[in-house]
mmCIF file of C-alpha atoms in Angstrom:
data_model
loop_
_atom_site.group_PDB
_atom_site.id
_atom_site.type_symbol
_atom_site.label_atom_id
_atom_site.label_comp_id
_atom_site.label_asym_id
_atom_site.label_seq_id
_atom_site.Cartn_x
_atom_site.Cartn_y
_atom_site.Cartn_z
ATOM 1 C CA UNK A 14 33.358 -36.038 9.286
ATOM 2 C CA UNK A 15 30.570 -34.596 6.985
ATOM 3 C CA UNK A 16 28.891 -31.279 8.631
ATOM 4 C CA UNK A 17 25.299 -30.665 9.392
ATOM 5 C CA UNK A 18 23.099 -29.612 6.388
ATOM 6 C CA UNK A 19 22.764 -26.123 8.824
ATOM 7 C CA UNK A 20 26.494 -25.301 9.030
ATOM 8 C CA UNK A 21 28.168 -22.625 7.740
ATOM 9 C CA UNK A 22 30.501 -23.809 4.622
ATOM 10 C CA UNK A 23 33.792 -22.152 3.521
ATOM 11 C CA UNK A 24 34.708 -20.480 -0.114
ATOM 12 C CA UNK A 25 36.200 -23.417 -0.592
ATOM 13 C CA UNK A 26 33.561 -26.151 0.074
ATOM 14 C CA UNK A 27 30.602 -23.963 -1.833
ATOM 15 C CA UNK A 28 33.343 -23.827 -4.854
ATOM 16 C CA UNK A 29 33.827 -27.660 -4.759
ATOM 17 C CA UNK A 30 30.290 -28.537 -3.906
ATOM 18 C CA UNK A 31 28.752 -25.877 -6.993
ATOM 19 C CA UNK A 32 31.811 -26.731 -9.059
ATOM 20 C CA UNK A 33 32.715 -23.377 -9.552
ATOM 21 C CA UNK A 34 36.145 -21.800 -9.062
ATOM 22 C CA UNK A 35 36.618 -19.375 -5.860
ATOM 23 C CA UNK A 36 37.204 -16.435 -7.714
ATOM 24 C CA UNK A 37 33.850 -16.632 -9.715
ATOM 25 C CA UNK A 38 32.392 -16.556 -6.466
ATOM 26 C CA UNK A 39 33.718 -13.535 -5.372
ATOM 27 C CA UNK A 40 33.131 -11.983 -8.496
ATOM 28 C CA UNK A 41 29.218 -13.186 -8.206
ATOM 29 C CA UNK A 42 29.366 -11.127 -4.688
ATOM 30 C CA UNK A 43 30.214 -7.464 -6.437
ATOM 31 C CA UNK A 44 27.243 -8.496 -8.874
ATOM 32 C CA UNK A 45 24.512 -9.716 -6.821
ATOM 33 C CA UNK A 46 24.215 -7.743 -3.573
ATOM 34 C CA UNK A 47 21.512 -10.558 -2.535
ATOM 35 C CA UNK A 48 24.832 -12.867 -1.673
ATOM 36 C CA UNK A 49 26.300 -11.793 1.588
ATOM 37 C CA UNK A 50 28.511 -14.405 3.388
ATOM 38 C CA UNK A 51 29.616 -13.699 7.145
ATOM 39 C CA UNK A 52 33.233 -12.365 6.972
ATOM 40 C CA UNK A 53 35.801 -12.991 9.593
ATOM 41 C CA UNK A 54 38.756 -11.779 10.648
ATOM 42 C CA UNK A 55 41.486 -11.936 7.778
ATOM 43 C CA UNK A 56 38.721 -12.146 5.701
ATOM 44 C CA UNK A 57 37.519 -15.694 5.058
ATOM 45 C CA UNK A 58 33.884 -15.905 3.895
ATOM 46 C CA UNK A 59 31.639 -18.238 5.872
ATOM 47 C CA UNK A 60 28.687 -19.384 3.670
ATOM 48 C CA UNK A 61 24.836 -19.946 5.152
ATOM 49 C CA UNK A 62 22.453 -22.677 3.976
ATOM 50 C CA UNK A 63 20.869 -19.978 2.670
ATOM 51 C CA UNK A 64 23.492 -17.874 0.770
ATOM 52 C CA UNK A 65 24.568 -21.217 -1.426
ATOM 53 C CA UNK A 66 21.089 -22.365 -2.111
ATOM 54 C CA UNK A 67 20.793 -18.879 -3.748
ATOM 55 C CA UNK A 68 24.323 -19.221 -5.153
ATOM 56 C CA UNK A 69 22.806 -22.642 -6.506
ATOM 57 C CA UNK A 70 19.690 -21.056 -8.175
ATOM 58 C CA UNK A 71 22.177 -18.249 -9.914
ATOM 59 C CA UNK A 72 24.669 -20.761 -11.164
ATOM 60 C CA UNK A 73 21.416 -22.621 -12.752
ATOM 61 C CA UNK A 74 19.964 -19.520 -14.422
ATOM 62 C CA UNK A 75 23.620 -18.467 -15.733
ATOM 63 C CA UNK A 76 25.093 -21.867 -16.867
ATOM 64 C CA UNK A 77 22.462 -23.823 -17.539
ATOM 65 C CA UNK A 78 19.416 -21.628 -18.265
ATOM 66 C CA UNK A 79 21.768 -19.539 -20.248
ATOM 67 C CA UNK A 80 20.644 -15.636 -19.161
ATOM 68 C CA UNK A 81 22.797 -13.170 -18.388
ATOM 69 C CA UNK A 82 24.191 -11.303 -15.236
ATOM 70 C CA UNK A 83 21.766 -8.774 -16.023
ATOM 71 C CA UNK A 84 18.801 -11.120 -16.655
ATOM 72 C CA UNK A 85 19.299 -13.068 -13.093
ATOM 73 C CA UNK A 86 19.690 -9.749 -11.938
ATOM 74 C CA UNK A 87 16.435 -8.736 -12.987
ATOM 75 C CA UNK A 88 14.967 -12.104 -11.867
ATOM 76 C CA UNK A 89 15.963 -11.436 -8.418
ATOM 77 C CA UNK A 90 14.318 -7.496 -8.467
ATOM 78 C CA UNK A 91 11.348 -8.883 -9.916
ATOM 79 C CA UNK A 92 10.926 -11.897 -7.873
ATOM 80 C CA UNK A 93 13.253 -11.753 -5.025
ATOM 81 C CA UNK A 94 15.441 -14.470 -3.577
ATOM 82 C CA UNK A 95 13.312 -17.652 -3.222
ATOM 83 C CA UNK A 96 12.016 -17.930 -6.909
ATOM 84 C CA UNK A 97 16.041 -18.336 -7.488
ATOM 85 C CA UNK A 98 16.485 -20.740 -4.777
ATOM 86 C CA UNK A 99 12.611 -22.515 -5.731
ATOM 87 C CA UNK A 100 13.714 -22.696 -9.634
ATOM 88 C CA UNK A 101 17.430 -24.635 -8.309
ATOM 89 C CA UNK A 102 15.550 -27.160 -6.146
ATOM 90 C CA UNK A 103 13.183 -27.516 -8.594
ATOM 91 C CA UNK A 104 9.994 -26.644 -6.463
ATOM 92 C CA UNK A 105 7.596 -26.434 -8.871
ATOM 93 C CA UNK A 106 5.192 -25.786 -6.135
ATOM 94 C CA UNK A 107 6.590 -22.886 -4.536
ATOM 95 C CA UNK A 108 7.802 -21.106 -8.375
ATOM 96 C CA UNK A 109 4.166 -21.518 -8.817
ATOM 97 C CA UNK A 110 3.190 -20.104 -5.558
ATOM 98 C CA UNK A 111 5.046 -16.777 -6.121
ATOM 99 C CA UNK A 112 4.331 -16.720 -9.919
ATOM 100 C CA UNK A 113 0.966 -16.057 -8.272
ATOM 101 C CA UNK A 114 1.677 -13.434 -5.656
ATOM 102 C CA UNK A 115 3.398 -11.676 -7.884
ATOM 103 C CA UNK A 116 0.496 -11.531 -10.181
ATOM 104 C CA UNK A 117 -1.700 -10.634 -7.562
ATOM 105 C CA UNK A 118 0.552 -8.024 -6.353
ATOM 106 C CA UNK A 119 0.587 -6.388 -10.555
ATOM 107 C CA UNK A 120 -3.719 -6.698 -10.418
ATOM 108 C CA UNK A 121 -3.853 -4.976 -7.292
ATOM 109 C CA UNK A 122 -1.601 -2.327 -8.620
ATOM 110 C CA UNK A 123 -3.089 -2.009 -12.168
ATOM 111 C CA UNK A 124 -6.704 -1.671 -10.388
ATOM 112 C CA UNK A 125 -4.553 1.133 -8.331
ATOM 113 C CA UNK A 126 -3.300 3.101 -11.425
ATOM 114 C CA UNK A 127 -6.775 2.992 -13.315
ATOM 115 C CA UNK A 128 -7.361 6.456 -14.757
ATOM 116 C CA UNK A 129 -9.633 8.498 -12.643
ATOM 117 C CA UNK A 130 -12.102 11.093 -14.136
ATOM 118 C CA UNK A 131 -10.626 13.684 -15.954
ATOM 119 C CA UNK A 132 -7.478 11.806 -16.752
ATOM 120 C CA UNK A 133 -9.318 10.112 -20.185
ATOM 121 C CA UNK A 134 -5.774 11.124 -21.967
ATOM 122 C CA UNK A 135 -3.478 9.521 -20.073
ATOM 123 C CA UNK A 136 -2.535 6.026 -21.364
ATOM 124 C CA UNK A 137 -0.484 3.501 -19.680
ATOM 125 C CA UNK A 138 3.654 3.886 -19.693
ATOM 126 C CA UNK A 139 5.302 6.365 -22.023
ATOM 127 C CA UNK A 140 6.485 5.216 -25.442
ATOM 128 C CA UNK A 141 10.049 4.098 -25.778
ATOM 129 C CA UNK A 142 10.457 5.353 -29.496
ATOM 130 C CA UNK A 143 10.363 9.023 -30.464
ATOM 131 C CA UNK A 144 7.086 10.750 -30.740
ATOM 132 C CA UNK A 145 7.707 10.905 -33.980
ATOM 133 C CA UNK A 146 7.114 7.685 -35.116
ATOM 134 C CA UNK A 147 3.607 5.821 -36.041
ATOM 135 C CA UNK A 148 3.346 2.536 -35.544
ATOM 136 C CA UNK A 149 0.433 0.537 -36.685
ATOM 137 C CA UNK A 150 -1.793 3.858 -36.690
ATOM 138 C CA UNK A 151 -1.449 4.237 -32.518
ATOM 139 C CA UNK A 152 0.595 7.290 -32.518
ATOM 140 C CA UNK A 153 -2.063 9.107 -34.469
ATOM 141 C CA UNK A 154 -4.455 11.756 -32.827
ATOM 142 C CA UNK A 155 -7.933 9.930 -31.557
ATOM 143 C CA UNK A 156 -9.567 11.482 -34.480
ATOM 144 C CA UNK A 157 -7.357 9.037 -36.856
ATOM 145 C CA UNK A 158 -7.262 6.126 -34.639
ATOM 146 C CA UNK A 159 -8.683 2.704 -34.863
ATOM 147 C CA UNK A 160 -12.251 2.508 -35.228
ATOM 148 C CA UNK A 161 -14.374 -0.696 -34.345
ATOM 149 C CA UNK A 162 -16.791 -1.986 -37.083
ATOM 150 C CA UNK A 163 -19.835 -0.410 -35.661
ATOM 151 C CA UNK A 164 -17.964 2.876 -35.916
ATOM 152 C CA UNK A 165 -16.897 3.732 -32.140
ATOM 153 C CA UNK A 166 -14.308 4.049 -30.364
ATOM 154 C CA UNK A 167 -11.899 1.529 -28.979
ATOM 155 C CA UNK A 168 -12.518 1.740 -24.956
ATOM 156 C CA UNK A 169 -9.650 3.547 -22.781
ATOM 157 C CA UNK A 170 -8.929 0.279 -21.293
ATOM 158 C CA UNK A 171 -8.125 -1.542 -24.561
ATOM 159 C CA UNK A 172 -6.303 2.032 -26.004
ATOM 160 C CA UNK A 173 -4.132 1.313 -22.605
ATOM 161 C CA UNK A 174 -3.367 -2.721 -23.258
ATOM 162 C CA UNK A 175 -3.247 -2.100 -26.875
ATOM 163 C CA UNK A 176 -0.255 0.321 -26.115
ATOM 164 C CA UNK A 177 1.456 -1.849 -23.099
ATOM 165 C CA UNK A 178 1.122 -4.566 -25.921
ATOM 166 C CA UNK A 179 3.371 -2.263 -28.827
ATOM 167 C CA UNK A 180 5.894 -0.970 -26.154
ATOM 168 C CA UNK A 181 6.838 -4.502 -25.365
ATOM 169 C CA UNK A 182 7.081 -5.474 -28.832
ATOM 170 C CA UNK A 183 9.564 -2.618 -29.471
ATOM 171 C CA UNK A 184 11.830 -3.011 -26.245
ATOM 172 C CA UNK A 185 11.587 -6.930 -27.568
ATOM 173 C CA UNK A 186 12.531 -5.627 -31.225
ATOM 174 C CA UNK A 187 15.247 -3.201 -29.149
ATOM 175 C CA UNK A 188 16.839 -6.305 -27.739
ATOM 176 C CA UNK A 189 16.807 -8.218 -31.094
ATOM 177 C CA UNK A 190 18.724 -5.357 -32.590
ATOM 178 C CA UNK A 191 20.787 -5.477 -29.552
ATOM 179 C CA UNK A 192 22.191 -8.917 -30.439
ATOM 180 C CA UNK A 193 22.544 -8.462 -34.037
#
C-alpha cells in the first residue's frame, strides 16, 4: 500500500526514495539546521513533505550542481528554503519569482544605505585587502584618483559601484587562490 503524497516518510523511505544512504542524512541534519524531522520516542525521524522536498533541492545542488556544503549553505541564508525546493522541482517560475524579491529587497536596501549629507567619504563595504595595497589607482587619495575626460570627478555613486565592483573581484581572486 503506497502512502499519501502528505504523509510523513521514515529515514529509511527518504534514503531509498533520494538514493542516499541513512547516515548521509543524518549527517546533512548537523549541517543544515533548515532540516528538522519530527523525532519520536527511541528516536526514529519522521520526515514531512516538506523536509524531503528540501532534502531533494540540497542533494541537487551538492551532487549534481556540484557546490559545496558551504555554498548550499549560503544558498539557503541568501534565499531561504523554497529557492532550494523551486530549483529541485524545477519551477522555473517560482526561482524566478524570488530571484526578483530578493532583488527588490537589495534596491530597497541600497536606496536605504545611500550616503546622507556630510557622509561624501564614506564608500560602500570596507576593502578586503590591506590598506596598503593600490589596485587599479582606487586606493589612492581623491586628489590622485580617476579623472573623467572633461576633467571632473567620477560621481560618489560610481566611486561606490566602482569599489563594490574591485572587492568582488578580489574575494573572487581569494577563492581562485583558495583552490589552487
Amino acid at each position: 500500500m503506497e502512502k499519501s503524497p502528505d504523509a510523513f516518510r521514515t529515514i529509511s523511505e527518504v534514503a531509498e526514495d533520494l538514493d542516499l544512504p541513512q547516515h548521509v542524512l543524518r549527517f546533512w541534519e548537523t549541517r543544515f539546521t533548515q532540516i528538522k524531522p519530527m523525532k519520536r520516542g527511541g528516536g526514529r525521524r519522521y520526515y514531512r513533505p516538506q523536509d524531503v522536498d528540501l532534502i531533494r533541492g540540497i542533494r541537487h545542488m551538492l551532487y549534481d550542481q556540484g557546490y559545496t556544503i558551504k555554498g548550499v549553505q549560503k544558498l539557503l541564508r541568501e534565499n531561504g528554503n523554497q529557492f532550494l525546493v523551486a530549483i529541485a522541482n524545477g519551477d522555473l517560475a517560482a526561482i524566478e519569482a524570488i530571484a526578483q524579491r530578493k532583488q527588490a529587497d537589495a534596491v530597497e536596501l541600497t536606496a536605504a544605505a545611500q550616503p546622507r549629507a556630510g557622509d561624501d567619504e564614506q564608500l560602500v563595504g570596507q576593502p578586503r585587502a590591506k590598506p596598503s595595497r593600490r589596485f587599479f589607482s582606487l586606493g589612492k587619495a581623491d586628489e590622485e584618483g580617476p579623472v573623467q575626460a572633461d576633467g571632473g570627478r567620477l560621481s560618489r555613486d560610481n566611486r561606490a559601484l566602482l569599489q563594490e565592483a574591485l572587492f568582488d573581484l578580489l574575494e573572487c581572486k581569494r577563492l581562485l587562490d583558495q583552490v589552487r
